[in-house]
Coordinates of C-alpha atoms in Angstrom, one line a residue:
X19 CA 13.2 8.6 280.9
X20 CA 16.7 7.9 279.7
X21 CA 18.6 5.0 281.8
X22 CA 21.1 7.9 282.5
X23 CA 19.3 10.1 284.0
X24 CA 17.5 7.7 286.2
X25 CA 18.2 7.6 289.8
X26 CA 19.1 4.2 292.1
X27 CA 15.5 4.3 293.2
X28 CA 14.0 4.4 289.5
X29 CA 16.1 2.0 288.4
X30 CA 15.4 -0.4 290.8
X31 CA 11.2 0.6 291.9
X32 CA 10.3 -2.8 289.6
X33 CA 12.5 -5.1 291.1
X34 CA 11.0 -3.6 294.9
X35 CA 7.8 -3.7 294.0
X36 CA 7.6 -7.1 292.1
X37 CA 9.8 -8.8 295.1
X38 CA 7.4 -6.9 297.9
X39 CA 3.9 -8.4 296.3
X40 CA 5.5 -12.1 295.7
X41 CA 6.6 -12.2 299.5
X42 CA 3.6 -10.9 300.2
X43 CA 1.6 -13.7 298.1
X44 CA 3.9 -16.1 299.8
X45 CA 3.1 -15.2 303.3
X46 CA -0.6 -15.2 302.2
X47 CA -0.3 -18.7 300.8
X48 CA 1.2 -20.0 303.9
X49 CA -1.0 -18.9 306.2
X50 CA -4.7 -19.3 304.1
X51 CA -4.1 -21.5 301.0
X52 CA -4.3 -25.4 300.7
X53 CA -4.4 -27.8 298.1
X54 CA -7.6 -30.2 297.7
X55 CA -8.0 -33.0 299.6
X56 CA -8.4 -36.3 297.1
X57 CA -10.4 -38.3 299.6
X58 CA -13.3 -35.2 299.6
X59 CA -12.8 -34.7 296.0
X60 CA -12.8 -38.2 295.2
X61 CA -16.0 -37.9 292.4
X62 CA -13.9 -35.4 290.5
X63 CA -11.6 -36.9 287.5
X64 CA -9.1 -33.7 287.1
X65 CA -6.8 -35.5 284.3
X66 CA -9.7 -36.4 282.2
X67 CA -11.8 -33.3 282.3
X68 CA -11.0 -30.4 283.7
X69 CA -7.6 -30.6 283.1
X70 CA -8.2 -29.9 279.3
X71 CA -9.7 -27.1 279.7
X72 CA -7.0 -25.7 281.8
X73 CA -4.8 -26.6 279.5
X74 CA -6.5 -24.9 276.6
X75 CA -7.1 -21.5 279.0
X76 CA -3.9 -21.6 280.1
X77 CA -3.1 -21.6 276.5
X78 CA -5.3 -18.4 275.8
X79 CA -4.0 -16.3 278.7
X80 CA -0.2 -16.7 278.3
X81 CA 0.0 -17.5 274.4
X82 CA -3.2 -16.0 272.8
X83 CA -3.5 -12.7 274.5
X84 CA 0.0 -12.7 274.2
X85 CA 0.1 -12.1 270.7
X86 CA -2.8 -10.2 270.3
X87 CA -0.6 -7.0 270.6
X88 CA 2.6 -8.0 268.9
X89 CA 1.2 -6.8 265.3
X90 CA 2.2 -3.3 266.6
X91 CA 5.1 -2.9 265.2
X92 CA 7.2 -1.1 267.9
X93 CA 5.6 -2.3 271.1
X94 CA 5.3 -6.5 269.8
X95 CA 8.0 -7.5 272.5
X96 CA 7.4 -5.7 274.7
X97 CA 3.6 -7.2 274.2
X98 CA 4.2 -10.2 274.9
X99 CA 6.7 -9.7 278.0
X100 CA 4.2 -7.5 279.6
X101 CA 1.3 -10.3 279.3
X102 CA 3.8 -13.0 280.9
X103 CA 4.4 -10.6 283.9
X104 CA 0.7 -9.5 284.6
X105 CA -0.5 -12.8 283.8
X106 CA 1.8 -14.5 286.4
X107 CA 0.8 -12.0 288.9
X108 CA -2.5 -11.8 288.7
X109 CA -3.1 -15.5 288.7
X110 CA -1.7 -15.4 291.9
X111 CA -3.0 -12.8 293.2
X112 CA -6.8 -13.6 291.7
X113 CA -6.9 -17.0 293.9
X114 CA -6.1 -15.5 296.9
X115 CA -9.2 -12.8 296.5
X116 CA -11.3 -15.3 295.6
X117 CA -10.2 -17.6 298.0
X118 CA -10.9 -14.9 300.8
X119 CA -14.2 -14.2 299.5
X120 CA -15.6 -17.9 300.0
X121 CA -17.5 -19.2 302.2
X122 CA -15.1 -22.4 303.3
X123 CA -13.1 -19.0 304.4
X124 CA -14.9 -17.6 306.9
X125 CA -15.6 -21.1 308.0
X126 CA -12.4 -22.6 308.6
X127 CA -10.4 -19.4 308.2
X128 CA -8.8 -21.3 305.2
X129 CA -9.3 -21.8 301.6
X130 CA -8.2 -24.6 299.3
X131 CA -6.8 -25.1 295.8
X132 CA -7.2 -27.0 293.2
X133 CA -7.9 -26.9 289.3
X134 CA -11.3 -25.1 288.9
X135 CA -9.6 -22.3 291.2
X136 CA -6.8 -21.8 289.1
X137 CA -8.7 -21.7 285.9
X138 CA -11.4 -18.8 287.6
X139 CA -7.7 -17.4 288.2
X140 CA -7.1 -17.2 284.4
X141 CA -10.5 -15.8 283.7
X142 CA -9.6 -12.6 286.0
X143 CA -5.9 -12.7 284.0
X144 CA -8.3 -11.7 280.8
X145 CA -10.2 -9.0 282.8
X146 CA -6.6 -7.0 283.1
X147 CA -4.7 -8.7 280.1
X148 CA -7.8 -6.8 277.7
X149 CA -7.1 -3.3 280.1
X150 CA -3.6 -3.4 279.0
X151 CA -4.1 -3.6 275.4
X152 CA -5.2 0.1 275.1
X153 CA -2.2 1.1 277.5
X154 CA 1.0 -0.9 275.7
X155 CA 3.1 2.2 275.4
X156 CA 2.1 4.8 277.6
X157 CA 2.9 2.9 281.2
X158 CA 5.8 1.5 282.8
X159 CA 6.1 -2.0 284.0
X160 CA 5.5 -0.5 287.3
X161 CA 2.5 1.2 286.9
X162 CA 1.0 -2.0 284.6
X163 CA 2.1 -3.8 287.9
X164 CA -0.5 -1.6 290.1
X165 CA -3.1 -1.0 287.5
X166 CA -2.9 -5.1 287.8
X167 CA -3.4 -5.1 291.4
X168 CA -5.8 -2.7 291.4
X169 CA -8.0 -3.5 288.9
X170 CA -7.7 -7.8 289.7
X171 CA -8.8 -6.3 293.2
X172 CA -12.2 -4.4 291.9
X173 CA -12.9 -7.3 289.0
X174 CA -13.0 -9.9 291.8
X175 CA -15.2 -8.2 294.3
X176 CA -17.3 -7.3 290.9
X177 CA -17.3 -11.1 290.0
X178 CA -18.9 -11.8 293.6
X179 CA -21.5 -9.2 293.8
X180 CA -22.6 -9.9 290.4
X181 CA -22.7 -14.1 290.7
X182 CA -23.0 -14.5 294.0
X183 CA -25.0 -11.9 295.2
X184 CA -27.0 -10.5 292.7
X185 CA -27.6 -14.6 290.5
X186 CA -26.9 -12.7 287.3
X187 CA -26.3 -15.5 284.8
X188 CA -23.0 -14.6 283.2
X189 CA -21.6 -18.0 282.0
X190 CA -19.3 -17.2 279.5
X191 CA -18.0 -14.4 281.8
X192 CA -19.3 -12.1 279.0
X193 CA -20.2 -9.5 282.0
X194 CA -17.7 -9.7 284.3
X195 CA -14.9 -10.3 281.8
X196 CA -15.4 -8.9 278.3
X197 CA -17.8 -5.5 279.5
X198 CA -16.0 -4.7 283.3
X199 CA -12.1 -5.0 281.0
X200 CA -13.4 -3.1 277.7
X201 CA -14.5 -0.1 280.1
X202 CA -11.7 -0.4 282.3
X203 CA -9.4 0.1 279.4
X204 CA -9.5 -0.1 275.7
X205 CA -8.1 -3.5 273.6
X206 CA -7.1 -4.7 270.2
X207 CA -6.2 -7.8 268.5
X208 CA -5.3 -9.0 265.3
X209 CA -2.8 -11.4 265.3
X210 CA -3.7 -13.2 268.8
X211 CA -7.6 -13.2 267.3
X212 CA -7.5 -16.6 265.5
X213 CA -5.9 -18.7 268.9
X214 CA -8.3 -16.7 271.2
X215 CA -11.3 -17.4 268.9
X216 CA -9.9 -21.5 268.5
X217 CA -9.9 -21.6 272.3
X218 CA -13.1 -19.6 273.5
X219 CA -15.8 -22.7 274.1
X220 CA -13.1 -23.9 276.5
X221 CA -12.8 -20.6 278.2
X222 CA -16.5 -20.5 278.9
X223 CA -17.1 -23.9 280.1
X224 CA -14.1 -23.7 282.3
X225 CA -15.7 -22.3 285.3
X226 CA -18.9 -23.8 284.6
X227 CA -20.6 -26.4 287.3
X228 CA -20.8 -29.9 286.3
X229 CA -24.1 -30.3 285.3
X230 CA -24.5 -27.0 284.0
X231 CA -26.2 -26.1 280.6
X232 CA -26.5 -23.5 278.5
X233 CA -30.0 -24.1 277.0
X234 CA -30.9 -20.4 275.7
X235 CA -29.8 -20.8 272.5
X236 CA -32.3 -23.8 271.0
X237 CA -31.6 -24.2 267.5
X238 CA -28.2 -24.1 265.1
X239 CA -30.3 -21.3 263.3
X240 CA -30.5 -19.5 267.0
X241 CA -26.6 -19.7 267.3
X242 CA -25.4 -18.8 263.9
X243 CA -28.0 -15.7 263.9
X244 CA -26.3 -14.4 267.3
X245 CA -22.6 -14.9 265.4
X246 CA -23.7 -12.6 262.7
X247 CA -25.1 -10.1 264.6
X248 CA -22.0 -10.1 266.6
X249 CA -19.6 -10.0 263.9
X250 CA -21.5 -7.5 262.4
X251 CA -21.4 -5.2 265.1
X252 CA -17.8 -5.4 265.6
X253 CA -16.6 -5.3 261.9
X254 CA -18.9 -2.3 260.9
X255 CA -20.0 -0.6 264.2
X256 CA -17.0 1.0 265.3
X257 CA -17.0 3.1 262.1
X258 CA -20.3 4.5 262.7
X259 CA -21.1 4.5 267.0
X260 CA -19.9 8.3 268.2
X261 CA -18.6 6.8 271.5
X262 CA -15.4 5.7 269.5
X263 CA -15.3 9.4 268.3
X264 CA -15.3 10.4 271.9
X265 CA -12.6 7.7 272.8
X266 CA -10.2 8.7 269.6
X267 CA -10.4 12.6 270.8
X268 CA -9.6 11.0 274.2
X269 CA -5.9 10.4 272.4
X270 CA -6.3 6.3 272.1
X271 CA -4.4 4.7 269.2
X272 CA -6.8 3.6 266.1
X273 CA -5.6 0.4 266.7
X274 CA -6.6 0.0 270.1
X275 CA -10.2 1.7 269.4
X276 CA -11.5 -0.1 266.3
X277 CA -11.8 -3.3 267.5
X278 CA -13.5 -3.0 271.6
X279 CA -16.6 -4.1 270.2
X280 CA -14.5 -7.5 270.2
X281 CA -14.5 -7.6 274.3
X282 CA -17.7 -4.9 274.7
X283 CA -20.6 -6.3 272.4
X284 CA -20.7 -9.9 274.4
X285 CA -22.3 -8.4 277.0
X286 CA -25.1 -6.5 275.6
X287 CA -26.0 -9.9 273.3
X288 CA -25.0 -12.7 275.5
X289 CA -26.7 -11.3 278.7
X290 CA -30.2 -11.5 277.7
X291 CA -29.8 -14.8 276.2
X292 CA -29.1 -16.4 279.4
X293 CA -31.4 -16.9 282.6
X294 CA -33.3 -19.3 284.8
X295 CA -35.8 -16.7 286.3
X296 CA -38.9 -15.4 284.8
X297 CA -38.1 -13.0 281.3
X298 CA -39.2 -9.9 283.7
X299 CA -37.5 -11.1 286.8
X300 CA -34.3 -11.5 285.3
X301 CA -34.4 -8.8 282.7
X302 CA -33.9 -6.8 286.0
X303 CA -31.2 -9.1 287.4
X304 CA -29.2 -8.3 284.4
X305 CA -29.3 -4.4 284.4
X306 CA -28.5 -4.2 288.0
X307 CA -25.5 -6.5 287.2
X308 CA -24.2 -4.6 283.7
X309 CA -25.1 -1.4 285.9
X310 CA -23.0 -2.7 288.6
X311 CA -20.2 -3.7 286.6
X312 CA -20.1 -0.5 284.4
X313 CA -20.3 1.9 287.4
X314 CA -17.1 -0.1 289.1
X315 CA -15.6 -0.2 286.3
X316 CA -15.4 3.2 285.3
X317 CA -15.0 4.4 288.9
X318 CA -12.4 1.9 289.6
X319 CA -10.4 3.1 286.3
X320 CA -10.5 6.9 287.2
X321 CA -9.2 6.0 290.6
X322 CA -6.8 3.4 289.3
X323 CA -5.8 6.4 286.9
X324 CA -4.7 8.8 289.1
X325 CA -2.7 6.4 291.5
X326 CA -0.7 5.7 288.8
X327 CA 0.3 9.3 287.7
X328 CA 1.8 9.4 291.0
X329 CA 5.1 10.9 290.4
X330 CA 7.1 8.9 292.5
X331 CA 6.5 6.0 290.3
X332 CA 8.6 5.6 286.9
X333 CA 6.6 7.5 284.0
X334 CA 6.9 7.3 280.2
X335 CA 7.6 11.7 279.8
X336 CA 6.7 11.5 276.3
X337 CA 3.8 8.8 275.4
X338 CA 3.8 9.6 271.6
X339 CA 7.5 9.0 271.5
X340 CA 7.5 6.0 273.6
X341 CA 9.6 3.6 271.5
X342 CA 12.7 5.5 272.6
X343 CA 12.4 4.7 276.4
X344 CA 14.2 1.9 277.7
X345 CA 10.9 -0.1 278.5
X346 CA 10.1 0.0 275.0
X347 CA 13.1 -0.4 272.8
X348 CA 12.0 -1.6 269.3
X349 CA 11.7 1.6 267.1
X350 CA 9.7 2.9 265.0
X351 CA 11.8 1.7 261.7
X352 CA 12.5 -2.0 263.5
X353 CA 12.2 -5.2 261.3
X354 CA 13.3 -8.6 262.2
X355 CA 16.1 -8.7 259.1
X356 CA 17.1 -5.7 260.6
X357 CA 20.9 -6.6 260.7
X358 CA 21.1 -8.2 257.1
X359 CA 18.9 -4.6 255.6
X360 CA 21.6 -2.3 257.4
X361 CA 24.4 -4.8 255.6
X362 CA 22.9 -4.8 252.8
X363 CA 22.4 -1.0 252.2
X364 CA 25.8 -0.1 253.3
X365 CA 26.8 -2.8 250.3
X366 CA 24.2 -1.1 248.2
X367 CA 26.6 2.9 249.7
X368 CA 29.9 1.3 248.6
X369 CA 28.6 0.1 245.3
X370 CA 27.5 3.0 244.7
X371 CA 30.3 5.2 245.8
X372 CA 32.9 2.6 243.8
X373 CA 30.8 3.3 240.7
X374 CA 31.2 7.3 241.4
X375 CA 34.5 6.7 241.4
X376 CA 35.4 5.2 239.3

């Protein structure tokens, strides 16, 4: 909608809505949240090891997924400023679910902080950050500020049932993460790819247990077999699988389509290769979870969906044409030499009108 046009309520319904949650998490963090004691924690060498891998997750959330849409050519800013908001939210906003769902919770009525809390935060950042690839264009910062809320909310509660309820072993997050965001919403990447892909064995150790190990895969040969059938599955299986048939007459950019095999394949290959239990025991473990996680995920989308076409909330009118509203302002025809190539062809006009002339 045209800034002109737009009413004091429309122009100001981010800035209300952003300030209302951060009080909100502020109250919240007052009341529940507290940082680790060092005297109970004392085994634990943050600087040395965990800390790294924070780093190197932080890394992926903010920089890597931050890029991963900016190849689009009229939506790359606004990209990367919509992954610093929802990434910042739902950070915050992931700790306290999580935090409310522990058991130290409804113990003490309190939760504490500390570094392997904030990195399981930036796990649930990639959950919402891989929803909003599909959507970069067609919502407002408002709406990506709900569908954030909401879907943080249902990937949570998701993350307990499936860990701590149900056991399912999900240790790089490939359930939880890559399957619960693909079906919640569509993603792409190109440029973001190569970081992402430098910085993924941290991702998945990150919220691993000390001690833990993942022993499924025995052998090199074991490991590089499941990389080709991965790659092989995302390169060449979106031209052929009819689901991405269904999504493209759905109205989903190419681009955003072509490459969900990226965030939905993990799943259906790293699931069965992990597990404790008996082959039989767990098999049934794991379809209760991917059942579980698909059923919210869809549900949770539809719902999410129609909250958001609320018309009382700011609405791109004209999705195809979004690079001409105000949240998205890089045309269509937008290069970064943009200045110096309008200089230079009206140089190229009065050249070529002098030469008429004369």
């Amino acid at each position: 909608m045209p800034a002109a046009t737009q009413t004091v309520w429309q122009r100001r319904q981010f800035s209300l809505f952003a300030l209302f949650f951060q009080m909100v998490f502020l109250v919240l963090f007052s009341l529940f949240c507290r940082y680790i004691d060092p005297l109970d924690d004392s085994k634990r060498i943050y600087s040395g090891t965990d800390y790294p891998l924070f780093q190197d997750v932080h890394l992926m959330i903010f920089v890597g997924f931050g890029f991963l849409m900016a190849f689009l050519k009229r939506y790359g800013f606004s990209a990367v400023s919509v992954n610093l908001l929802l990434s910042a939210f739902v950070i915050q906003w992931a700790m306290l679910l999580r935090g409310f769902l522990s058991k130290q919770f409804h113990d003490t009525g309190t939760f504490t902080l500390g570094v392997p809390e904030m990195m399981c935060a930036d796990a649930s950042c990639a959950v919402v950050l891989i929803t909003m690839g599909v959507l970069l264009g067609r919502m407002t910062p408002v709406q990506f500020l709900l569908l954030a809320f909401f879907e943080t909310s249902i990937s949570v509660l998701v993350d307990h049932i499936v860990v701590n309820i149900l056991h399912v072993n999900d240790g790089g997050r490939s359930l939880v993460v890559h399957a619960f965001g693909a079906y919640f919403g569509l993603a792409a990447a190109l440029v973001g790819t190569l970081l992402l892909w430098v910085f993924f064995p941290s991702f998945n150790a990150a919220v691993q247990e000390p001690g833990s190990a993942a022993n499924a895969v025995l052998y090199p040969s074991h490991a590089v077999a499941v990389g080709i059938c991965a790659s092989f599955v995302s390169v060449i299986g979106h031209a052929w699988l009819s689901v991405f048939s269904i999504i493209f007459a759905l109205g989903y950019e190419p681009e955003s389509y072509g490459k969900t095999l990226y965030h939905i394949y993990p799943y259906f290959e790293g699931g069965p290769m992990e597990g404790d239990r008996n082959r039989e025991t767990q098999a049934l473990y794991q379809l209760a979870g991917m059942g579980t996680t698909l059923a919210m995920a869809v549900f949770g989308g539809l719902i999410t969906g129609l909250i958001l076409q609320v018309r009382i909330l700011n609405q791109i009118d004209d999705p195809d044409g979004a690079h001409h509203d105000i949240n998205y302002y890089a045309q269509s025809e937008f290069n970064f030499l943009s200045k110096y190539q309008r200089a230079r062809e009206q140089e190229m006009l009065e050249r070529e009108r002098l030469h008429e002339i004369y």
